[in-house]
Structure formats: C-alpha cells, structure tokens
Coordinates of C-alpha atoms in Angstrom, one line a residue:
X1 CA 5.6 -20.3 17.8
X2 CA 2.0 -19.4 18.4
X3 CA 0.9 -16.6 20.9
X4 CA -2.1 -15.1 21.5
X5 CA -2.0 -10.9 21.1
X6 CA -3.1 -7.8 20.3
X7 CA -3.1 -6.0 17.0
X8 CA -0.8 -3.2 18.3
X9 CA 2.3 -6.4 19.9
X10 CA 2.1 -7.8 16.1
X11 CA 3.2 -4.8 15.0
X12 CA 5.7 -4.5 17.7
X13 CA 7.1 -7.7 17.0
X14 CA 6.8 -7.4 13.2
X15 CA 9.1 -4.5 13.6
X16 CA 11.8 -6.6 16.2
X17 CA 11.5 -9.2 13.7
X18 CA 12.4 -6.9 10.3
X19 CA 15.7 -5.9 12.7
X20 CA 14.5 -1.8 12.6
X21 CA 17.7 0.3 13.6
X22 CA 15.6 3.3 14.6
X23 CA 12.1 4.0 15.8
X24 CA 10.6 7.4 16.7
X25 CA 6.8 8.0 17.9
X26 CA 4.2 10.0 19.8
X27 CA 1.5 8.1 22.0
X28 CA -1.7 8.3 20.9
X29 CA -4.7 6.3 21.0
X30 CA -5.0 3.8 20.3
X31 CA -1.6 3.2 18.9
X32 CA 0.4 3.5 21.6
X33 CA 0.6 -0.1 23.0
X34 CA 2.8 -0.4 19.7
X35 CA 6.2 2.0 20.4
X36 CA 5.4 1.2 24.3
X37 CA 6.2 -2.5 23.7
X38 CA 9.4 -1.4 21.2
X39 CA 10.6 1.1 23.9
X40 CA 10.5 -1.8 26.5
X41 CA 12.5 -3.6 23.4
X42 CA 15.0 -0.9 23.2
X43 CA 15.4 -0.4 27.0
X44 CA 15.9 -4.0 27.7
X45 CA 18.5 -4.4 24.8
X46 CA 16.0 -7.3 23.2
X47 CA 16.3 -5.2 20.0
X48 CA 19.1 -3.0 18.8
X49 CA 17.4 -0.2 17.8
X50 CA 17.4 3.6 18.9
X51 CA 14.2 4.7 20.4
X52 CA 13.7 8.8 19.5
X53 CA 11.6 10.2 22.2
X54 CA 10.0 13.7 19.9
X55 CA 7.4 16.2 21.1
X56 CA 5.3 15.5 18.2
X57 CA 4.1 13.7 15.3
X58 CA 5.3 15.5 13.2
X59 CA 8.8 15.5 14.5
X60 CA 8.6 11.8 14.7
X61 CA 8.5 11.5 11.1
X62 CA 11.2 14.1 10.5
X63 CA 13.5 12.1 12.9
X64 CA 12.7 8.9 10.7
X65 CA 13.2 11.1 7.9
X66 CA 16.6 11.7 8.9
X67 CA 17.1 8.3 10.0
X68 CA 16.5 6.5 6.3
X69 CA 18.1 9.3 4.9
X70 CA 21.1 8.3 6.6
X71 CA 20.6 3.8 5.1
X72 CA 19.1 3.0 8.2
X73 CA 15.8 1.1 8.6
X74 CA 13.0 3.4 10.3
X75 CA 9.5 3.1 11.5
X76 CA 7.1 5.0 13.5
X77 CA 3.4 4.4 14.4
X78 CA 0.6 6.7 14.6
X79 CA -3.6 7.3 14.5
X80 CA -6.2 9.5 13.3
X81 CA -5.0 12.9 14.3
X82 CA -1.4 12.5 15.1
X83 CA -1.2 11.5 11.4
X84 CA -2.7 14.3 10.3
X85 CA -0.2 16.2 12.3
X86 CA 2.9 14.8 10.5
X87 CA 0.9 15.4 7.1
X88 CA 3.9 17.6 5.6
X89 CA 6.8 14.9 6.7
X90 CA 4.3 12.3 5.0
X91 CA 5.4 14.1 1.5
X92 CA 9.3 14.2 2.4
X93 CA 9.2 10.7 3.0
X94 CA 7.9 10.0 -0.4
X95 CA 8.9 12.7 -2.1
X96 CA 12.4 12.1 -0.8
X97 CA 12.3 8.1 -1.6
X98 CA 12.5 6.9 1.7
X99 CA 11.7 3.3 2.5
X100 CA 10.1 3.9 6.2
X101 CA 7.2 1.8 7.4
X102 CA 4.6 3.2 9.9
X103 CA 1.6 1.3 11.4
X104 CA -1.4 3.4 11.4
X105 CA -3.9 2.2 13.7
X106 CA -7.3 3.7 11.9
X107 CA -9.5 6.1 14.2
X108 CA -12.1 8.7 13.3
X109 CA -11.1 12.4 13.2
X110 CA -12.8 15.6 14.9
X111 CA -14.3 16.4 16.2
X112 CA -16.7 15.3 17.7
X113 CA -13.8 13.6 19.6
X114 CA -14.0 9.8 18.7
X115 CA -11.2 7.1 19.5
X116 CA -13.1 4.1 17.5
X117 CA -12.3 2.6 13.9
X118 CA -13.1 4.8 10.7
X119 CA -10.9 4.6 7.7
X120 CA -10.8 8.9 7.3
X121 CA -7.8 9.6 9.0
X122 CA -5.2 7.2 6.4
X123 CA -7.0 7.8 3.3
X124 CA -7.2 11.7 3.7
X125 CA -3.2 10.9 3.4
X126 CA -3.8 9.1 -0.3
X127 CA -1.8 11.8 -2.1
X128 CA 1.2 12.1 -0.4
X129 CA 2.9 8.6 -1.9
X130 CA 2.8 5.8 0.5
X131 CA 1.8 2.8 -0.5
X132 CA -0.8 1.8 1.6
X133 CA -1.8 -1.5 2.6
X134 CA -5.0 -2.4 5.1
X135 CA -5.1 -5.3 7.1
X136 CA -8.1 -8.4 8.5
X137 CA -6.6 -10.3 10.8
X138 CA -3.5 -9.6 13.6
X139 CA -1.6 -12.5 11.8
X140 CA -2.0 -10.5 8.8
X141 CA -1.0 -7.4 10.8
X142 CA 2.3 -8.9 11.6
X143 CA 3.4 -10.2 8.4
X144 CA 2.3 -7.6 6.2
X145 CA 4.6 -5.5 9.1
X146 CA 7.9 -7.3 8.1
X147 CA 6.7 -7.8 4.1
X148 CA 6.5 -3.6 4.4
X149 CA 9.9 -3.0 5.5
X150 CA 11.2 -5.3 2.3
X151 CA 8.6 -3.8 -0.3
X152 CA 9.9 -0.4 0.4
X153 CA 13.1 -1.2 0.6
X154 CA 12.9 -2.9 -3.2
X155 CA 11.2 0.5 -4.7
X156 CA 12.4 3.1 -2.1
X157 CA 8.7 4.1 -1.0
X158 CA 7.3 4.6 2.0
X159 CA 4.8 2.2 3.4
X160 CA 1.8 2.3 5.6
X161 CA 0.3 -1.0 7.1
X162 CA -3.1 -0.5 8.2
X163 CA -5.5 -2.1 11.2
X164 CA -8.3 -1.3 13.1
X165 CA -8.6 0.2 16.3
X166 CA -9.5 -2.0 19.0
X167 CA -11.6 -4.7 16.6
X168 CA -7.7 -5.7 15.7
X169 CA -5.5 -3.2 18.0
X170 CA -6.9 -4.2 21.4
X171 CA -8.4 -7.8 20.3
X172 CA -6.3 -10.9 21.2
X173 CA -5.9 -13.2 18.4
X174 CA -4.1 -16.7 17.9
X175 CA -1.1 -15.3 15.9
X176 CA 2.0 -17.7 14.6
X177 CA 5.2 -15.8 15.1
X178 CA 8.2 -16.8 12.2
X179 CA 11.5 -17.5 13.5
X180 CA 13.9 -14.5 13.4
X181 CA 16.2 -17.0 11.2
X182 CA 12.8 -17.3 8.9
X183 CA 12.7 -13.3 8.2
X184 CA 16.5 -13.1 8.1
X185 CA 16.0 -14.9 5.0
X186 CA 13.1 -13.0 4.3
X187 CA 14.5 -9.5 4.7
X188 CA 18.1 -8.9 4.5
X189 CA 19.7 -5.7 5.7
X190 CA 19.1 -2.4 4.1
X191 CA 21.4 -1.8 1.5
X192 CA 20.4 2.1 0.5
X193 CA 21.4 3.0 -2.7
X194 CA 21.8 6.6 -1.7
X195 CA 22.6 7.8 1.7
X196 CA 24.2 10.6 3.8
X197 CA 27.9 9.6 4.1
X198 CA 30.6 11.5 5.4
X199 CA 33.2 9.8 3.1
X200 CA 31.0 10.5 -0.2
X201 CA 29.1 13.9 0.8
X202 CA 25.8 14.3 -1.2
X203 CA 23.6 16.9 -0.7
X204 CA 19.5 16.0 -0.1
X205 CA 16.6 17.3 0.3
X206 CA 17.9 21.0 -1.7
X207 CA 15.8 23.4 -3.6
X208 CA 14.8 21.1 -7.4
X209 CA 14.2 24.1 -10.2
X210 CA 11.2 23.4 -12.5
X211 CA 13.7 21.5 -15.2
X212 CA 13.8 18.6 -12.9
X213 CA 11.2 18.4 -10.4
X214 CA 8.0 16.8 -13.2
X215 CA 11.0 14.2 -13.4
X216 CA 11.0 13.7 -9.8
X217 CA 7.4 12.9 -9.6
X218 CA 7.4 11.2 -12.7
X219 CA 10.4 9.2 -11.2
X220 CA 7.9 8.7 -8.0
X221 CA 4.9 7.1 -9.9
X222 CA 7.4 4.3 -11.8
X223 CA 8.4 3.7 -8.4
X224 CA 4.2 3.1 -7.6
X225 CA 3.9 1.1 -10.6
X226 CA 7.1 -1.3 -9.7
X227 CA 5.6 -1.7 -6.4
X228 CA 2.8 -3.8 -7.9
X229 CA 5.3 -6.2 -9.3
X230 CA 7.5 -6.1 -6.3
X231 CA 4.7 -7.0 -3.7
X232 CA 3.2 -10.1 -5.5
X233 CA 6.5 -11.2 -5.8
X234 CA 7.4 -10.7 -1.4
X235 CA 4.3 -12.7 -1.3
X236 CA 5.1 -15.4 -3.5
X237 CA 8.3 -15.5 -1.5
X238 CA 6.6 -14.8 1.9
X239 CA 4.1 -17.9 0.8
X240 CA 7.0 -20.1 0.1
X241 CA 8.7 -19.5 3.5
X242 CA 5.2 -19.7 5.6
X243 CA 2.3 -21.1 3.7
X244 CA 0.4 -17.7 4.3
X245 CA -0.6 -15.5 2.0
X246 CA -2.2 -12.0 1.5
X247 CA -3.0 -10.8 -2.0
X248 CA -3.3 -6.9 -3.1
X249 CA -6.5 -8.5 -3.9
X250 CA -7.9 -11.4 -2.2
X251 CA -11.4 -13.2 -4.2
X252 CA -13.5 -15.3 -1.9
X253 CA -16.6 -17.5 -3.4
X254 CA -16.0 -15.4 -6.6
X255 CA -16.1 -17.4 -9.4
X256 CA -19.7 -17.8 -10.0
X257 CA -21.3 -14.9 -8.3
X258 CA -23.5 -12.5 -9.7
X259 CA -22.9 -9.9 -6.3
X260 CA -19.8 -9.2 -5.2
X261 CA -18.7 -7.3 -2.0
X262 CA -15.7 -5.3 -2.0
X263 CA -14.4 -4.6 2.0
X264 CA -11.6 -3.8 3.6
X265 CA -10.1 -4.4 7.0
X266 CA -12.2 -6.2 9.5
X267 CA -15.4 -5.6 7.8
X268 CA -14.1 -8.5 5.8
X269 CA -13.8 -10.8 8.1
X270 CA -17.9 -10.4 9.4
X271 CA -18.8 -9.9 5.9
X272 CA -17.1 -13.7 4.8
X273 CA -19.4 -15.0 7.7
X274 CA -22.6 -13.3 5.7
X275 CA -21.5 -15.2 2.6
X276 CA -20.9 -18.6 3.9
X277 CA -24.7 -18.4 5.6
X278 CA -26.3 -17.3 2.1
X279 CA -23.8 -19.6 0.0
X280 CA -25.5 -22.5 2.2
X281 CA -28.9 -21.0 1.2
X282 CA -28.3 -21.5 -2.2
X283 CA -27.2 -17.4 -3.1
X284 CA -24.7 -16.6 -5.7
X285 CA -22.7 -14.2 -3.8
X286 CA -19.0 -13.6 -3.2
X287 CA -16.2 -10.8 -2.1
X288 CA -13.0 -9.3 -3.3
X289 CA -11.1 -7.9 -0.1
X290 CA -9.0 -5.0 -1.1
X291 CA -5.7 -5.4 1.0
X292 CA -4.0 -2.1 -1.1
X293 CA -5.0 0.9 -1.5
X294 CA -2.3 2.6 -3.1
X295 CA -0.6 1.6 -5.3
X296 CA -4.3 1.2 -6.7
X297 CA -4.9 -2.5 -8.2
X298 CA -6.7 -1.0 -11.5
X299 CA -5.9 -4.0 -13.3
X300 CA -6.9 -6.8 -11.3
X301 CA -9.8 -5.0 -10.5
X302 CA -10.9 -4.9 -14.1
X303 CA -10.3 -8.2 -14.5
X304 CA -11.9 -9.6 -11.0
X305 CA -15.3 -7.4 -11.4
X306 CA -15.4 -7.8 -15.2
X307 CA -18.7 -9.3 -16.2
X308 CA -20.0 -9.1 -12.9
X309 CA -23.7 -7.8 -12.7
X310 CA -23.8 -5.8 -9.4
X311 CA -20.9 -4.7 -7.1
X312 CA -21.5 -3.3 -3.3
X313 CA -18.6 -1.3 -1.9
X314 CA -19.0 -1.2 2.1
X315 CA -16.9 1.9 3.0
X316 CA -16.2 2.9 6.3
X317 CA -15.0 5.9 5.6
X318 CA -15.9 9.1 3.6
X319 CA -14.9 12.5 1.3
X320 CA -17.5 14.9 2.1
X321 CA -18.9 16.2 -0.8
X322 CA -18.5 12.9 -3.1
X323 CA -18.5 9.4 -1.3
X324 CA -17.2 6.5 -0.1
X325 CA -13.6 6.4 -1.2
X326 CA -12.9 3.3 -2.2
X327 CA -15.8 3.3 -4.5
X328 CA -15.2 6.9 -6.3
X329 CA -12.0 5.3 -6.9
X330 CA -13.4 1.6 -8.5
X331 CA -15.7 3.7 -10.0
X332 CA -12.7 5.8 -12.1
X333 CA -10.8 2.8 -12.3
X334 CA -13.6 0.8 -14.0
X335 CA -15.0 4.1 -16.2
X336 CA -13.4 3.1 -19.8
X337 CA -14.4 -0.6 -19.4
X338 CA -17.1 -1.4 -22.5
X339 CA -20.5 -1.2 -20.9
X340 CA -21.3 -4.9 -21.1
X341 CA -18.5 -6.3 -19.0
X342 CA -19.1 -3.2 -16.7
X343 CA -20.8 -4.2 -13.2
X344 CA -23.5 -1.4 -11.8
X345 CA -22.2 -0.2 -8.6
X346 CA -23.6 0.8 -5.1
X347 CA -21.0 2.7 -2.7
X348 CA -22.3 2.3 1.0
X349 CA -21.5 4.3 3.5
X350 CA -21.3 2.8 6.5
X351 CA -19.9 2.0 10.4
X352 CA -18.4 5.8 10.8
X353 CA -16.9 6.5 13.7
X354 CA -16.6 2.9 15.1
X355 CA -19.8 2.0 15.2
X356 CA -20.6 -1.7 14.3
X357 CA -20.9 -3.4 11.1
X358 CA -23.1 -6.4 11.7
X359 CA -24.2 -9.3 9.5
X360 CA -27.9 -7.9 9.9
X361 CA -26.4 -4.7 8.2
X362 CA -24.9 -6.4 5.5
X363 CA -27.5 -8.7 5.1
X364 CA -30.0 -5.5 4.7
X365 CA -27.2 -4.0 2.0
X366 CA -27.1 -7.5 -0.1
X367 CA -30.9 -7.7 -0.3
X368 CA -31.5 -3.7 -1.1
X369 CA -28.1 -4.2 -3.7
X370 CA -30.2 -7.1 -5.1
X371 CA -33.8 -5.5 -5.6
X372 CA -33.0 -2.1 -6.5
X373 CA -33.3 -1.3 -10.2
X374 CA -30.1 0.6 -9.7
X375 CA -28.3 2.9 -7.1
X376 CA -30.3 5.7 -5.9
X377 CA -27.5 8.1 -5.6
X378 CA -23.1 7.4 -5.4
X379 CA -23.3 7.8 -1.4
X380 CA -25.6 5.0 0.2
X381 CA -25.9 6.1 3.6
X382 CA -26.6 3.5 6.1
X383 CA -27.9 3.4 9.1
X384 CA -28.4 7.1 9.5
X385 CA -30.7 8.3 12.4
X386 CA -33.8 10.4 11.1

C-alpha cells in the first residue's frame, strides 16, 4: 500500500512494522513527530509495545539499555543535541552488545542555536560502535528502519538509521508500505542469545579487569566486520521480498566516469539530477552514494574509486581542525592503494547548518574539481561569506 508521509511516520511505521516491544524517547526537534506517532500506537493498542516516558536523553537510552538487556526489541529516536546528551549510554549499548535501533534525525549543534540539517551531531558519535547507516529517500527511511532492527539483531550491535531534518523529516514523499505478513517473514522475533533471566541469573554490565576487556573490544570489532556480511545479505533478502534495494554503497553512471561524486543523504538525490543534465551534455561524470558510515565500506571503496582520476566528497558536515569527515576517512581508507589506481581527492565543505545544496553549487564544485591542477588544501570551503 502506498501513502504519502513524512520522514519522521516512516520511521514510526518502520518501527510498528519490525513488532518493537519497547520504545523510550525525549522530544526534540525535529524528531519528535517520530515517538509522538508510536505513543499514539501504544495508547491506542495498534502496537504492543511499552512506551517509557524518561526525563532525558540520556535516560532514554538507559531505559532501552535495560530493555534489550532483558531479549526485548528496543528503539528510541533522537537529534543533534539530545544525542549528544545520551553520549555515555551510546557506549553501553555497544559496548554491552545490544541490538537497539534509534532514528537520528540529523540537525546542527550549538550554538549558534540551529534546528536545520548538518551531519555533526551523528558523526561526532562515530566511536562509540553503532553501525550507522544514512538515508536519501523516506522509502528508504522506512525500510532501512525494519532492515536495522534485523542487522543488529544478527551481530548484536547497535544501529543508527539516519535522515535529514525537514528535506526528509518534514517532507511528504510517495512511500510503499510492506505488509506486516511481508516483514514477519522478513524479521522474526528476537531470539537474544544472552539475556537477564530470573530462572538462569547472569550477571551484566560488572566491573571487566584488564585480562579481558582488549577481548571485549576485540570481540566488538569482529562483530563490525560481520556486519558487512550480514547487511548485504538483509538486502539481498529484503530485494527478494520487495524489489527495492539499498547498497552500503550505491554507484550511479559510474562505469565510465573520469569524476566521481561521493554524497550522502539528500545531497544525493539533487546531486543525481546534476549528473543526468551533464551526462546529456556529453560529460563523463558519475556518483557513489555512501549509505554506511560505520561499519566503514574500505573495500568496496577501493575497488569502486580505483583507477578513477578525480574524486569530490560533498560533506555536510565537519571536524574542526581537519575536514570534512567523510573524506579524512576515504582519504585513510584509500592511503596504501599504489599511486596509479589512486584517485586525487577534493573534500568540500559544504550546506552547514541547513543551508541549501543546490545544483548551481555543485555544478560550481564539478567544474572547479575539473580545472584545478589539484586540491588547494584537505578542507574546501564553499560558499563562505567574506
């Protein structure tokens, strides 16, 4: 069935779909249309789910935390600085192997205050071991929502799923919504290997001495490195069951281009509209969309950008003091490739703080990409008011 709605209701119904037992949350802009709707859920008895009410962030990922602890399936939703709040329960949830989901709707931090789309606020959370997965589209917002809940239920990891305020939160888009028969195939229910259990007591969460804790982490980053495996298979499955698809790493117009852009998010979506105007014209240019972040797709990066002459990250985000991050981190991922099959890079900056990404702006970044000899500096700013 096709409806038209809003980023924020495909995640809500992503999550009613993937049958979640318990959901916690804090409002805040502009995430909140997303546990409003699954409140209404609760309330009305559409979906069997407790609804925490907490004071905080933070305390809505502990509640979660508790939640998957105990083998049921958890989310929570959040933005910008809420999930900057709940920083230290980001680490239990990994650290502890919890399978919860959480939509983060991406929003600038402060100050100055700004509600409107930047990328800072989930990638400042890169190290604390979700996998983290950005979307284009609200259709892709809804399945990727249900395909979460499965993925980290396969490798016991956290997952984030990733959209844009308001260009996909508030935006009303045409989006086909699978059968709850369809995803019960899909998803099962969660089977936790581990779990607080009155009638076999375990303890969690105690105090690791330094003879096991390396293997904890170590434990942790086979779980990453599974998760790679693990997601192109949900797709392949999700693919079978819907026609639709959404790759770690999506090509577009690839095959024969001499510039490639690499986006994310909705960027993408303006930027394929740049392409398909110079492709028309004659010009040799394509784009990779990076759907995930983390676990980070070093291998089919390699082999996607390999022989490639030039490369033009647009990030819409930023690490003061270094870059843009998703090109510091192409840039390390493509270091010990042999010179020759190594692509020259520019990292934009770009569209901080929500404002808008244009096809006049990328058009401007393609040509100077083109025509420059090579970067001027890592950090391309663009756009910046003298």
């Amino acid at each position: 069935m096709k409806k038209v709605i809003v980023g924020n209701h495909a995640v809500s119904l992503g999550v009613k779909l993937a049958r979640c037992e318990v959901i916690s949350a804090y409002p805040i802009t502009p995430q909140t249309q997303v546990v409003e709707m699954l409140s209404e859920m609760c309330a009305s008895g559409e979906l069997n789910a407790r609804y925490i009410k907490v004071e905080s962030e933070h305390s809505a990922m502990a509640a979660c935390v508790g939640a998957s602890a105990a083998g049921v399936r958890a989310f929570t939703a959040s933005s910008s600085h809420g999930l900057v709040y709940m920083h230290e329960m980001l680490h239990w949830a990994a650290g502890g192997r919890l399978p919860i989901v959480m939509a983060n709707v991406n929003r600038a931090l402060g100050p100055g205050w700004n509600i409107w789309v930047d990328q800072s606020d989930s990638l400042s959370q890169r190290d604390t071991g979700w996998i983290q997965l950005y979307c284009e589209t609200n259709q892709e917002v809804l399945d990727t929502t249900i395909q979460a809940f499965r993925l980290a239920e396969a490798v016991d990891l956290p997952v984030m799923v990733v959209l844009d305020a308001f260009y996909l939160s508030h935006t009303a888009e045409p989006v086909d919504i699978p059968d709850q028969a369809l995803v019960d195939e899909f998803l099962p229910q969660r089977n936790a290997t581990h779990k607080l259990d009155t009638a076999d007591p375990h303890a969690f969460g105690a105090l690791v001495r330094p003879e096991d804790y390396t293997e904890m982490r170590h434990d942790q980053q086979l779980a990453m490195a599974r998760a790679m495996t693990a997601f192109d298979a949900i797709e392949q499955d999700w693919a079978r069951l819907t026609g639709r698809s959404w790759p770690a790493l999506e090509a577009y117009h690839a095959d024969d281009a001499d510039l490639l852009l690499l986006t994310s998010g909705t960027i993408t979506s303006t930027a394929r509209d740049v392409i398909d105007e110079r492709r028309a014209a004659g010009d040799r240019i394509g784009l990779l969309k990076m759907k995930m972040f983390r676990p980070f797709p070093t291998a089919a990066l390699r082999t996607a950008l390999r022989g490639v002459r030039r490369v033009a990250v647009l990030d819409r985000n930023v690490s003061p003091g270094h870059g843009g991050i998703f090109a510091e981190e192409i840039r390390s991922a493509l270091y010990d490739m042999p010179l020759d099959d190594r692509p020259m890079l520019f990292g934009y900056v770009l569209g901080l703080g929500g404002r808008d990404v244009t096809p006049a702006v990328i058009n401007d970044i393609i040509d100077s990409t083109r025509t420059a000899v090579s970067p001027e500096r890592e950090d391309l700013w663009v756009g910046v008011k003298s």
